[in-house]
PDB file of C-alpha atoms and ligand atoms in Angstrom:
ATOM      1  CA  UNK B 195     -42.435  42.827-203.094  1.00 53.00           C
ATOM      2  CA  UNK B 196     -43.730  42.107-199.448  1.00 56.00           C
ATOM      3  CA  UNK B 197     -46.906  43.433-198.434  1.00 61.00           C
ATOM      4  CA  UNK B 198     -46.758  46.851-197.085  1.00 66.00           C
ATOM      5  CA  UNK B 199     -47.362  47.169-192.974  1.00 75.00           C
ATOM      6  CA  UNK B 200     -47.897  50.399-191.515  1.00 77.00           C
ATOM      7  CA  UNK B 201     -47.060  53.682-191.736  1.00 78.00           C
ATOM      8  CA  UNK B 202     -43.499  55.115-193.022  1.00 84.00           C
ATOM      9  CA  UNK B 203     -43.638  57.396-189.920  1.00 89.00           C
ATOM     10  CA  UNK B 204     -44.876  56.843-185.844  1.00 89.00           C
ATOM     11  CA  UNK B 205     -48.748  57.228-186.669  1.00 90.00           C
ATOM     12  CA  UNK B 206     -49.627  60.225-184.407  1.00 91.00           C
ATOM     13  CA  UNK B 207     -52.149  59.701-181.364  1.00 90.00           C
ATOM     14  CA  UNK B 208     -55.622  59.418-183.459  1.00 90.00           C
ATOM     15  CA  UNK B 209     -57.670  61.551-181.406  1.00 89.00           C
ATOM     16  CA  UNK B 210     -56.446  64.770-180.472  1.00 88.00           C
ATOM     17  CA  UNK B 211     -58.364  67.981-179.780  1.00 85.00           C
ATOM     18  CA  UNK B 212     -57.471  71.727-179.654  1.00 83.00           C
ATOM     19  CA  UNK B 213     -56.512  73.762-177.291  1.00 81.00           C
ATOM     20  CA  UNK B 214     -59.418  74.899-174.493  1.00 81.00           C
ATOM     21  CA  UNK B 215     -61.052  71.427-175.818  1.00 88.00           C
ATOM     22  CA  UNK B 216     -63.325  69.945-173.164  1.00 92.00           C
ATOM     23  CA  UNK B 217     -60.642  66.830-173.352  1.00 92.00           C
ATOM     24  CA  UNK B 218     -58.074  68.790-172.038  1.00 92.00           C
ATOM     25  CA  UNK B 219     -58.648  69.404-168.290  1.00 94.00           C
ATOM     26  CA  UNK B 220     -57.718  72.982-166.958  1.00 94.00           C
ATOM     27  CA  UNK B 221     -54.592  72.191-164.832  1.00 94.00           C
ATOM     28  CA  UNK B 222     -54.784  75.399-163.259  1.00 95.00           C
ATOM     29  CA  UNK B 223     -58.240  74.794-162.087  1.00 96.00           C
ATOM     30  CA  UNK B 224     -57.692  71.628-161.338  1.00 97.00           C
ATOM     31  CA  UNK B 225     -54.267  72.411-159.398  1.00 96.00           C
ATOM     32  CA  UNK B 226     -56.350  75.081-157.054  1.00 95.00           C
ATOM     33  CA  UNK B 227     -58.797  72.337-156.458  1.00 96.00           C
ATOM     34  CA  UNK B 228     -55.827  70.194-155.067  1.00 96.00           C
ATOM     35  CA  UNK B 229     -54.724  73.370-153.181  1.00 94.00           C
ATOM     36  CA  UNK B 230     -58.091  73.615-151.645  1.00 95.00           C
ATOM     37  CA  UNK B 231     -59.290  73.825-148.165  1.00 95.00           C
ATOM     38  CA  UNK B 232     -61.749  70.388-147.984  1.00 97.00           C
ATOM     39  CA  UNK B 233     -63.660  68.456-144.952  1.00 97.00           C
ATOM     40  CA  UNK B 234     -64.018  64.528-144.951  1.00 98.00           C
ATOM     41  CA  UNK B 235     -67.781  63.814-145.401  1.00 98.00           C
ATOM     42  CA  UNK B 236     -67.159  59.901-145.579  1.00 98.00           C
ATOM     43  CA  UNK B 237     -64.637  57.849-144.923  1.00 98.00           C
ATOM     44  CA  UNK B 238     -64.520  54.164-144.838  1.00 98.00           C
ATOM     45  CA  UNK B 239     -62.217  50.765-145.130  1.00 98.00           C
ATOM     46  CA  UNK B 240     -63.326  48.427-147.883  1.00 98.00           C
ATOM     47  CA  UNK B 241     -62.338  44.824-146.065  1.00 98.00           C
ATOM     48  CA  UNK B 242     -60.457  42.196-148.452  1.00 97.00           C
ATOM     49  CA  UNK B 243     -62.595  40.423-151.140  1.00 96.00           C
ATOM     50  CA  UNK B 244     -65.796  42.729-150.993  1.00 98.00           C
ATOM     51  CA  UNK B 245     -67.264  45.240-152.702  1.00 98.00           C
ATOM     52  CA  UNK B 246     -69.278  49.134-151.640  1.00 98.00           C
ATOM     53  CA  UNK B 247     -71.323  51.312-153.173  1.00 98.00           C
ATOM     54  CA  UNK B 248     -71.798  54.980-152.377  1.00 98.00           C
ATOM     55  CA  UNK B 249     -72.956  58.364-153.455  1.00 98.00           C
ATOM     56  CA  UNK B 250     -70.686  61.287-154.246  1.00 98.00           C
ATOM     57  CA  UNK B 251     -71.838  65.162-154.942  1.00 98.00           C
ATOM     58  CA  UNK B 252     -71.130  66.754-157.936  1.00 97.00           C
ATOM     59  CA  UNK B 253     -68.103  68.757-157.001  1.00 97.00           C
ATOM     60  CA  UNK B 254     -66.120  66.497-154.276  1.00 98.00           C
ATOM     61  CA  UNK B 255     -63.429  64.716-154.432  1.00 98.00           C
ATOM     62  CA  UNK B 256     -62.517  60.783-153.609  1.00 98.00           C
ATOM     63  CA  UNK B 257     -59.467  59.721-152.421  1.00 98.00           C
ATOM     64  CA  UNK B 258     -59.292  55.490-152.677  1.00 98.00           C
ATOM     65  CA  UNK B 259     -55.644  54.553-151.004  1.00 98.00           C
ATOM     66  CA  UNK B 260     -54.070  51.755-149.865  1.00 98.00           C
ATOM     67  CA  UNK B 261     -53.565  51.814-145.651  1.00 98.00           C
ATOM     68  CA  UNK B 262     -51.812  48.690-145.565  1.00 98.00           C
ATOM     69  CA  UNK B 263     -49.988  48.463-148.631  1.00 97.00           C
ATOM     70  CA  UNK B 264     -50.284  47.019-152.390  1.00 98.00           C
ATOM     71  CA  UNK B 265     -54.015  46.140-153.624  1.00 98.00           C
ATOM     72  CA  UNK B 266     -55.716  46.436-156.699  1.00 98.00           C
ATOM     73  CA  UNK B 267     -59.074  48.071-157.074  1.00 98.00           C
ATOM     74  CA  UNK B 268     -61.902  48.003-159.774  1.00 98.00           C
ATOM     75  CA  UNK B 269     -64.061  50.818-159.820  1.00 98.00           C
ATOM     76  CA  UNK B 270     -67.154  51.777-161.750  1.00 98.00           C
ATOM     77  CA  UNK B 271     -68.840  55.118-162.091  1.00 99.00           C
ATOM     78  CA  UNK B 272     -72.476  55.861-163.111  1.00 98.00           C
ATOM     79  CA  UNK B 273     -74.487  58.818-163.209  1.00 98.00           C
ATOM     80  CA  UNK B 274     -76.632  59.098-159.868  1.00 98.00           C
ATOM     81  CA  UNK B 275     -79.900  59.911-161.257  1.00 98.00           C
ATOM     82  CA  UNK B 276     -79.574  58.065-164.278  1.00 98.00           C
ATOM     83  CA  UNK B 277     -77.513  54.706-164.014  1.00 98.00           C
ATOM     84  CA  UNK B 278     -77.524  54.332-168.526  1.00 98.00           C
ATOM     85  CA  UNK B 279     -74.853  57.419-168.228  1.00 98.00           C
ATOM     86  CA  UNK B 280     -71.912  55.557-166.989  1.00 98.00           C
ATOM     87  CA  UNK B 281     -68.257  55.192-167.368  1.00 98.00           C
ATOM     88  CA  UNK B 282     -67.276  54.257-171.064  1.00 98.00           C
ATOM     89  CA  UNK B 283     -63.054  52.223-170.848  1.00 98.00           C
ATOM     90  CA  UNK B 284     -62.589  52.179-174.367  1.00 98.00           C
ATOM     91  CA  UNK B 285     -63.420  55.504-175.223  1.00 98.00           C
ATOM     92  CA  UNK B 286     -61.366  56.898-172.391  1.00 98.00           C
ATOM     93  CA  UNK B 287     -58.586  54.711-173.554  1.00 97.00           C
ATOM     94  CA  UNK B 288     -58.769  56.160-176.815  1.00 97.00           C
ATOM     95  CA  UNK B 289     -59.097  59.996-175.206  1.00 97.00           C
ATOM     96  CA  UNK B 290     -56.511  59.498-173.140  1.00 97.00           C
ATOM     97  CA  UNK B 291     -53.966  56.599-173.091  1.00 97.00           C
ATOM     98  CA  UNK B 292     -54.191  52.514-171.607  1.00 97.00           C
ATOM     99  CA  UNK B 293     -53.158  53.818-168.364  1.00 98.00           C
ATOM    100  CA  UNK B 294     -54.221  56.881-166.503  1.00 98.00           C
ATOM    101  CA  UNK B 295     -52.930  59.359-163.900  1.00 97.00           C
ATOM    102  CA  UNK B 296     -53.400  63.216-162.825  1.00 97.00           C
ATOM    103  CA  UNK B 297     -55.117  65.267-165.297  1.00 97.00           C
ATOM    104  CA  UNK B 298     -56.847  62.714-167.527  1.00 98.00           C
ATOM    105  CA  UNK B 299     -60.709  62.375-167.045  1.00 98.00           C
ATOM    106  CA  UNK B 300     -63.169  58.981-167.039  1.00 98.00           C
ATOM    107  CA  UNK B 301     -65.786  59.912-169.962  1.00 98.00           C
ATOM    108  CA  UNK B 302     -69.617  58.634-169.834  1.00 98.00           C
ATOM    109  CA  UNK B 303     -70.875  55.901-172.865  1.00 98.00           C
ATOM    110  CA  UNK B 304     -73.120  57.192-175.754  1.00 98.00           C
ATOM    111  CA  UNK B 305     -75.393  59.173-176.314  1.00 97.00           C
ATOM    112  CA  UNK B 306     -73.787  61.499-172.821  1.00 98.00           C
ATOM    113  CA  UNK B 307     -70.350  61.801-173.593  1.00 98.00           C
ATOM    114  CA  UNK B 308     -68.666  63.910-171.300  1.00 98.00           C
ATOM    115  CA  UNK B 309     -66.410  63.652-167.894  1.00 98.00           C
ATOM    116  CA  UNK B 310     -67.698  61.578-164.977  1.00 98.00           C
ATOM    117  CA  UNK B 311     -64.564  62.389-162.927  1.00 98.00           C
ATOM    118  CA  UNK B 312     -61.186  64.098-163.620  1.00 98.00           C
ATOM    119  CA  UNK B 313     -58.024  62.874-162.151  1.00 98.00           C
ATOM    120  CA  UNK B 314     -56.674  65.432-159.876  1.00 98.00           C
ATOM    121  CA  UNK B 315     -53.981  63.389-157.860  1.00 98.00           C
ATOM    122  CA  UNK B 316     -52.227  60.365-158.337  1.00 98.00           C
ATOM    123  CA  UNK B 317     -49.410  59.269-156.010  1.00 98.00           C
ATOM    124  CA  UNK B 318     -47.809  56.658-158.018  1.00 98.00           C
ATOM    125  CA  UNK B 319     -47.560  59.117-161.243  1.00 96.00           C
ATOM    126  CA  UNK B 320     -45.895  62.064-162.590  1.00 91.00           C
ATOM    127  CA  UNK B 321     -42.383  62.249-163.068  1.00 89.00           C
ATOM    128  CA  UNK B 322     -40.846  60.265-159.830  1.00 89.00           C
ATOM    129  CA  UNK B 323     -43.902  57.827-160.223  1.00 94.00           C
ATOM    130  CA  UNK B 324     -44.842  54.019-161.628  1.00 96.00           C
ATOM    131  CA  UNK B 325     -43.891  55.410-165.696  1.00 96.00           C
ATOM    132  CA  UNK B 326     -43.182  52.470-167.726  1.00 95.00           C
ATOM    133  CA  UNK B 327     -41.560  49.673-166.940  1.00 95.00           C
ATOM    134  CA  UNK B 328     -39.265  47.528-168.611  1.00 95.00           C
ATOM    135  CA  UNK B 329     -41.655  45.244-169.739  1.00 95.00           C
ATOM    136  CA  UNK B 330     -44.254  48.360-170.906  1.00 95.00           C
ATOM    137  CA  UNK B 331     -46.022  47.849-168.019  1.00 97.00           C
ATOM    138  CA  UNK B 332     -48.023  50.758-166.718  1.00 97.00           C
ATOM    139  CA  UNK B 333     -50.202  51.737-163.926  1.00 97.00           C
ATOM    140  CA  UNK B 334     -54.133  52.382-163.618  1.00 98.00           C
ATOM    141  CA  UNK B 335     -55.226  49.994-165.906  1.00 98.00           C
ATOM    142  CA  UNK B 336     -58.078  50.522-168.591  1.00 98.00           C
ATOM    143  CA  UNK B 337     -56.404  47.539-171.141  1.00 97.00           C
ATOM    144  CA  UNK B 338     -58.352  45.068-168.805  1.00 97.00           C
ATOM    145  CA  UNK B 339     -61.443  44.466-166.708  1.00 97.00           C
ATOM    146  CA  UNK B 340     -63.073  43.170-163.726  1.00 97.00           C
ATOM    147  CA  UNK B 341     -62.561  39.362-162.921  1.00 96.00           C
ATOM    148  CA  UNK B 342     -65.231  37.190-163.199  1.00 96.00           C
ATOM    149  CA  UNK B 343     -66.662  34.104-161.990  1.00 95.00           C
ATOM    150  CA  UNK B 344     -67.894  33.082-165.710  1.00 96.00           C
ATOM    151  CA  UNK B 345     -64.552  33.277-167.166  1.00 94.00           C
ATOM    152  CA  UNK B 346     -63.133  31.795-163.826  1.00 92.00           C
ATOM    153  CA  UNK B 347     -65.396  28.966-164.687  1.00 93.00           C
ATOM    154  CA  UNK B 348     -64.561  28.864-168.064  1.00 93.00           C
ATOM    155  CA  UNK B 349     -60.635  28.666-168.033  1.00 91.00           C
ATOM    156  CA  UNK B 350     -60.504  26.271-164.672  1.00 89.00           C
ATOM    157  CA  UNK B 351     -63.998  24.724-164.100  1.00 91.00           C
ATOM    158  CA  UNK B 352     -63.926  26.113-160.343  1.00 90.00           C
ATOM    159  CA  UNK B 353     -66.483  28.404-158.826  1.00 93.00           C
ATOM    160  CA  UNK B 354     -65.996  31.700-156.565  1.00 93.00           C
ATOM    161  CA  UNK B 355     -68.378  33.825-155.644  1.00 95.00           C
ATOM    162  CA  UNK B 356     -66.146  36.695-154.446  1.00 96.00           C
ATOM    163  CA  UNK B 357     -65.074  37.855-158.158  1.00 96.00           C
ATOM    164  CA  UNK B 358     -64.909  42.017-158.889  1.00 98.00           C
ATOM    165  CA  UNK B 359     -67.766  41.182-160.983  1.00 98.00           C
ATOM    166  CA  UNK B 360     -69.850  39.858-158.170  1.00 98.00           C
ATOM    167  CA  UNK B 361     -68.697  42.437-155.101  1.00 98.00           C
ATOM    168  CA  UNK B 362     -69.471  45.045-157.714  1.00 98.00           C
ATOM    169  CA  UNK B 363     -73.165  43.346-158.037  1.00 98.00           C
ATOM    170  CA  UNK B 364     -73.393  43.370-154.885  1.00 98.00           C
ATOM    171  CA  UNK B 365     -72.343  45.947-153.775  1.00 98.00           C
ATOM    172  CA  UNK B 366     -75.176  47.983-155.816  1.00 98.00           C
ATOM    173  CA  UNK B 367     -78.315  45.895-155.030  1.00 98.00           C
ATOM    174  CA  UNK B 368     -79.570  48.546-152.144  1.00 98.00           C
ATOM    175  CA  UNK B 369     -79.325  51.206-155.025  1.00 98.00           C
ATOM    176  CA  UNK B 370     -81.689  49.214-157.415  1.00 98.00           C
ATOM    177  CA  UNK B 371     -78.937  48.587-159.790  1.00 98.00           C
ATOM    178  CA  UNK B 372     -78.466  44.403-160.822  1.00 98.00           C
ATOM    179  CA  UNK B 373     -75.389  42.685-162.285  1.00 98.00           C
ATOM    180  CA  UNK B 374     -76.434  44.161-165.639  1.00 98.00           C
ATOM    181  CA  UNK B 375     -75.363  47.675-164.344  1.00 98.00           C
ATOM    182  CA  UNK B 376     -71.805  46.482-163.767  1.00 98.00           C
ATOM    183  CA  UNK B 377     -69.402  47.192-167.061  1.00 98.00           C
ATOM    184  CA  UNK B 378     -65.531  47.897-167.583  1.00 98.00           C
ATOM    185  CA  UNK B 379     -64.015  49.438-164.809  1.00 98.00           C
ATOM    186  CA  UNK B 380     -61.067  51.295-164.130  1.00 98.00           C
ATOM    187  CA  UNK B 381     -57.927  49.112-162.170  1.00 98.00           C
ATOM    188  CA  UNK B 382     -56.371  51.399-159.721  1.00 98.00           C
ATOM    189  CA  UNK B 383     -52.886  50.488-158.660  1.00 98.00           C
ATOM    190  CA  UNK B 384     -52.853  47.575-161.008  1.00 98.00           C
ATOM    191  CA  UNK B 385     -50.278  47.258-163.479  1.00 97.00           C
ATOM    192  CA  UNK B 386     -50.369  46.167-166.659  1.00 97.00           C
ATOM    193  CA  UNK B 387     -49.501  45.735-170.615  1.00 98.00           C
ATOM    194  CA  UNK B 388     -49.627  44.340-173.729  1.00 98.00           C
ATOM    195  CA  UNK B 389     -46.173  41.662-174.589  1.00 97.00           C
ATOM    196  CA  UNK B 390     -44.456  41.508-178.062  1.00 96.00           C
ATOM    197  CA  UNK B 391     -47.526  39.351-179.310  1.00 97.00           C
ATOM    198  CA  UNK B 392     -49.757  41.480-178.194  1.00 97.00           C
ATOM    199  CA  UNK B 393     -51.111  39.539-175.388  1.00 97.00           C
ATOM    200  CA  UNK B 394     -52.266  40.772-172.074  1.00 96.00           C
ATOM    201  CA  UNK B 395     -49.965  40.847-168.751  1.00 96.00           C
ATOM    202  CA  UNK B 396     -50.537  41.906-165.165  1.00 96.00           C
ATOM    203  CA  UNK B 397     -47.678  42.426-162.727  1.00 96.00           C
ATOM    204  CA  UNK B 398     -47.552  43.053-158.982  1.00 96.00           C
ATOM    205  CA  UNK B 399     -49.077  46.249-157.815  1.00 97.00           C
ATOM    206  CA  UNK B 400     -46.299  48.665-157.090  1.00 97.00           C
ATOM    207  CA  UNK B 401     -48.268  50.425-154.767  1.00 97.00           C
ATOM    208  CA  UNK B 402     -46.893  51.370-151.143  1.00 97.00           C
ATOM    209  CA  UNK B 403     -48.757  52.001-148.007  1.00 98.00           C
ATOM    210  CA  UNK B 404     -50.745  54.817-148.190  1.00 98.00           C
ATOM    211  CA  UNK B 405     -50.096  55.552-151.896  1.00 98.00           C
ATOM    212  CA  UNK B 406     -53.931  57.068-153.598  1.00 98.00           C
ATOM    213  CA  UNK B 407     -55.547  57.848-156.167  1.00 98.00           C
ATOM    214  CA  UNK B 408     -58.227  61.279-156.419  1.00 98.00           C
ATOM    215  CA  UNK B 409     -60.984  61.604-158.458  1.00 98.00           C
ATOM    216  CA  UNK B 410     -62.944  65.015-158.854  1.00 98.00           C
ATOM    217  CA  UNK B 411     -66.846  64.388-159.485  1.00 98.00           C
ATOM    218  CA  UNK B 412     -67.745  65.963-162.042  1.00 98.00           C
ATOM    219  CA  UNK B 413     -71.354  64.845-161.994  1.00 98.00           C
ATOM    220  CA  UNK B 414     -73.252  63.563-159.111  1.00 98.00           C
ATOM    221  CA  UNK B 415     -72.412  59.720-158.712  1.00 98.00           C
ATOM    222  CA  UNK B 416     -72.696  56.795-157.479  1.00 98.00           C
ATOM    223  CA  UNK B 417     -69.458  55.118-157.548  1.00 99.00           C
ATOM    224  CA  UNK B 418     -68.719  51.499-156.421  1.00 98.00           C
ATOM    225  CA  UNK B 419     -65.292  49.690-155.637  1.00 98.00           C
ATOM    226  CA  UNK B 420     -64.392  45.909-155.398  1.00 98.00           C
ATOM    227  CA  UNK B 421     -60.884  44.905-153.626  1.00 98.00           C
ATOM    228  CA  UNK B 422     -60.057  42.289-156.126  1.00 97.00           C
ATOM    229  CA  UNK B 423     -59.452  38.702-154.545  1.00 96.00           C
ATOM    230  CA  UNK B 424     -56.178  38.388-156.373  1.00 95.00           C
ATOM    231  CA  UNK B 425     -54.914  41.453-154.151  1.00 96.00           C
ATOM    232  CA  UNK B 426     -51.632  42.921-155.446  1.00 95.00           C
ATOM    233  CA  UNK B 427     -51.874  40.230-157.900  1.00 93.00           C
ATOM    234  CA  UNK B 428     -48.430  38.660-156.789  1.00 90.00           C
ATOM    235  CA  UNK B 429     -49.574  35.584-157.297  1.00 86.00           C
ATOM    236  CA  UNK B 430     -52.168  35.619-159.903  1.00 72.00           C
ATOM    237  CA  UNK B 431     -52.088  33.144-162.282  1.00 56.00           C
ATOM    238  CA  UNK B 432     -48.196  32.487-163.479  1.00 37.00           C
ATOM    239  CA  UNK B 433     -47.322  36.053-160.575  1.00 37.00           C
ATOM    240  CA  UNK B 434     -44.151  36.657-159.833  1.00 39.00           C
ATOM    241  CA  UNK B 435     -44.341  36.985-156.002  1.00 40.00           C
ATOM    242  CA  UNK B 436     -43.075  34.487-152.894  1.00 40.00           C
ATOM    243  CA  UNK B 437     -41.684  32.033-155.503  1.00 40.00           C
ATOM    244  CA  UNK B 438     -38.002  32.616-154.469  1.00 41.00           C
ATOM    245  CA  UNK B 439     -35.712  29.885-153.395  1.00 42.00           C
ATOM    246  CA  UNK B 440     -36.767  27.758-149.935  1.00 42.00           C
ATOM    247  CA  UNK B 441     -39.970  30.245-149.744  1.00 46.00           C
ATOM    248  CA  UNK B 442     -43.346  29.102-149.513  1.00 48.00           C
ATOM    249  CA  UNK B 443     -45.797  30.533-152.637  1.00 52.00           C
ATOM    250  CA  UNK B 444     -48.023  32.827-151.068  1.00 67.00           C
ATOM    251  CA  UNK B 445     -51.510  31.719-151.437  1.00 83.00           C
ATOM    252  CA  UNK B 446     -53.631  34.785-153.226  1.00 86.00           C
ATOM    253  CA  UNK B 447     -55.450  35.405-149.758  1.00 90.00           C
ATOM    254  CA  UNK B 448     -51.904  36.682-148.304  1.00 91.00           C
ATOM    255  CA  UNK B 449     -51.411  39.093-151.071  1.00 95.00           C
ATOM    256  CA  UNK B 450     -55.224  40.574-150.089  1.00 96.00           C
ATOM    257  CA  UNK B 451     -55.239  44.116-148.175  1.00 97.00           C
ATOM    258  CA  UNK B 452     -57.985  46.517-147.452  1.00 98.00           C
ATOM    259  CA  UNK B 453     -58.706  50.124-149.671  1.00 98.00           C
ATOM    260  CA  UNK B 454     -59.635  53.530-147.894  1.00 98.00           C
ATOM    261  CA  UNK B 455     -62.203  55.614-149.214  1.00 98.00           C
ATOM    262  CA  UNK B 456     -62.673  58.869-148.240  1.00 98.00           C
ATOM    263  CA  UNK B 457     -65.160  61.558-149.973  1.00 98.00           C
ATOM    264  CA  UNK B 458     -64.280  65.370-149.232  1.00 98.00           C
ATOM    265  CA  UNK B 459     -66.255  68.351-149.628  1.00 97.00           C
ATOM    266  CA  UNK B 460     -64.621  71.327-151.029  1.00 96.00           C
ATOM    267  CA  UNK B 461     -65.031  74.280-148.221  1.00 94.00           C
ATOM    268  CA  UNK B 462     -63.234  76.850-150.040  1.00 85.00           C
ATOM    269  CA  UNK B 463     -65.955  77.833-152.257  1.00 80.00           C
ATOM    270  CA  UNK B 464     -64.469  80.267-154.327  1.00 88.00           C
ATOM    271  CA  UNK B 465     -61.726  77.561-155.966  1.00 86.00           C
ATOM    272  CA  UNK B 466     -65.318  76.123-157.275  1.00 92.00           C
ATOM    273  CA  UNK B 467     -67.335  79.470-158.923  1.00 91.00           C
ATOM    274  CA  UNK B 468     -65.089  78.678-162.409  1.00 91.00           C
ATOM    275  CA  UNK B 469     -66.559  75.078-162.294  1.00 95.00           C
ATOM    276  CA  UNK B 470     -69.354  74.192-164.616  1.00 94.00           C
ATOM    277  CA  UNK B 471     -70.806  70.737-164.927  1.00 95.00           C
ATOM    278  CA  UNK B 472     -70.021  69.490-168.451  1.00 96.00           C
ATOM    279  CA  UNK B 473     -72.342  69.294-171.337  1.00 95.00           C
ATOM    280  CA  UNK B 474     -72.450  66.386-173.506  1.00 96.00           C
ATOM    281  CA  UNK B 475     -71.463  67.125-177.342  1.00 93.00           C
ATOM    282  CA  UNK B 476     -74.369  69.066-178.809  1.00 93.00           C
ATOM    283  CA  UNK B 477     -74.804  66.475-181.693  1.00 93.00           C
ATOM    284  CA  UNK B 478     -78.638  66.672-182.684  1.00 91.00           C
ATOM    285  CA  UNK B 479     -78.570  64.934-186.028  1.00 91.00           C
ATOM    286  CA  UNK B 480     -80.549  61.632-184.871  1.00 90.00           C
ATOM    287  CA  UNK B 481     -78.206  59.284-186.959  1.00 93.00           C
ATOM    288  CA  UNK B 482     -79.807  60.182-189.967  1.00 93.00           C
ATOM    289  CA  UNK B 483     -83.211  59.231-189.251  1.00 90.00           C
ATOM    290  CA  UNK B 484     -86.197  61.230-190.635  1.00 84.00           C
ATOM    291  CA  UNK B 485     -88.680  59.065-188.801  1.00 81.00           C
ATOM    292  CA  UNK B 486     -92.246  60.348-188.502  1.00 81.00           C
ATOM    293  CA  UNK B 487     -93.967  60.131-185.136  1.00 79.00           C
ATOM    294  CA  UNK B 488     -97.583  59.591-187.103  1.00 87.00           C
ATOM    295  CA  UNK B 489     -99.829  60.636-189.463  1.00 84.00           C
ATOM    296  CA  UNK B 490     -99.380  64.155-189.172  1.00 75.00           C
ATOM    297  CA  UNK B 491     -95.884  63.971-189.210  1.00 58.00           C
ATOM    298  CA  UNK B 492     -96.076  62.358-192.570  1.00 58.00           C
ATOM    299  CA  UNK B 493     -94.352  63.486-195.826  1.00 56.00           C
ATOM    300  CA  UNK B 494     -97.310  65.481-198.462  1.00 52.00           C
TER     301      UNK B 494
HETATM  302 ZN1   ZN D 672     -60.650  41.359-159.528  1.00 64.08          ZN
END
């Protein structure tokens, strides 16, 4: 009799909460956000190949979009005041799904737990956006992460020093972070998927000019953004761009555009009164541990 694989029926999505849950995001609140009146308090153009840091509000929104057209961009998140609270990939993945649009929130590592940001706009989702293609690809990619010059190194013996990895570093050196502050980010307008075997793709970023992403802070952060040197990754690796008949291949520096960021302030107060800042889970069990802090602690 052959081995038995799986599950008679679709397995159901493994983590699901109920209604009102602090996973679900309220898309009413969320939708009057959208609606609301707001002010630009920053606004700036991330050149090709580079990396930025900067702070956001608890509160605000920020808008990353693409003025001149398709360009992938990897973004961490971290708590302002306290850099171990920062944006956790797999968990989200889990949460939510591989790929994320409007409505779905970044969650924080262990021991915080809760939103960093919630998606609140997303101009290449929703029902006339990116969906799935016909290879399974999808857009806003958590399957991945950040390229690096290690693994650069590793699979080609060259050196760059302009990896995501590296702008990210960086890019937060004046806030007293290091390159051990960078983890998993979050690829906006990147698309990508897992083949028959299982294995990894990337395709060209679908994005148009001006399409963008929002983010609502949920926390105060400080946020940082590399434009990744393989650009709309047309070319990348075995990429599927500038390779038809009596065309040049585009060399990975033509497929390389700049990213907006803009931060707005919210000036319709009232859409924010029903905000509160979320909690972490109110787990207090210590793993288990009945450690006593010293002699007086101790077990008579
Ligand atoms: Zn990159």
């Amino acid at each position: 009799m052959a081995a038995f694989k799986g599950s008679k029926h679709p397995p159901e999505p493994a983590y699901q909460a109920t209604p009102g849950s602090i996973l679900h995001a309220d898309r009413e609140f969320y939708t009057s956000i959208i609606n609301a009146e707001r002010t630009s308090i920053e606004s700036f153009v991330l050149p090709i190949r580079s990396g930025r840091a900067w702070k956001v509000p608890e509160g605000h929104i920020v808008r990353i979009s693409t003025p001149e057209g398709p360009q992938v961009g990897d973004v961490n998140f971290w708590n302002l005041h306290n850099p171990r609270e920062r944006f956790w990939a797999s968990r989200t993945k889990q949460l939510h799904a591989s790929h994320v649009s409007t409505f779905d929130r970044l969650w924080s590592c262990l021991p915080y737990l809760r939103p960093m940001v919630t998606i609140i706009a997303d101009s290449l989702g929703g029902k006339d956006g990116y969906g799935v293609d016909e290879w399974g690809g999808r857009c806003h990619d958590l399957l991945g992460t950040r390229c690096d010059p290690y693994v650069n190194y590793m699979l080609s013996g060259d050196s760059y020093d302009y990896h995501c990895h590296s702008n990210l570093t960086r890019a937060i050196l004046p806030y007293g972070l290091t390159e051990f502050d960078v983890h998993d980010v979050i690829n906006i307008f990147q698309v990508t998927g897992l083949d028959k075997d299982g294995k990894y793709f990337m395709e060209a970023s679908p994005a148009r000019k001006d399409d963008y992403i929002e983010f609502f802070a949920e926390q105060p952060l400080l946020m940082a953004l590399s434009t990744c040197p393989g650009g709309d990754l047309s070319t990348w690796g075995w990429g599927e761009g500038g390779e038809g008949e009596g065309q040049e291949k585009k060399s990975m520096l033509d497929c390389c555009r700049p990213l907006k960021v803009e931060v707005f302030k919210i000036t319709d107060s009232k859409e924010l009164e029903r905000w509160v800042a979320p909690q972490s889970p109110a787990y207090r069990g210590a793993h288990g541990m009945k450690v006593p802090t010293g002699e007086t602690g101790r077990d008579t």
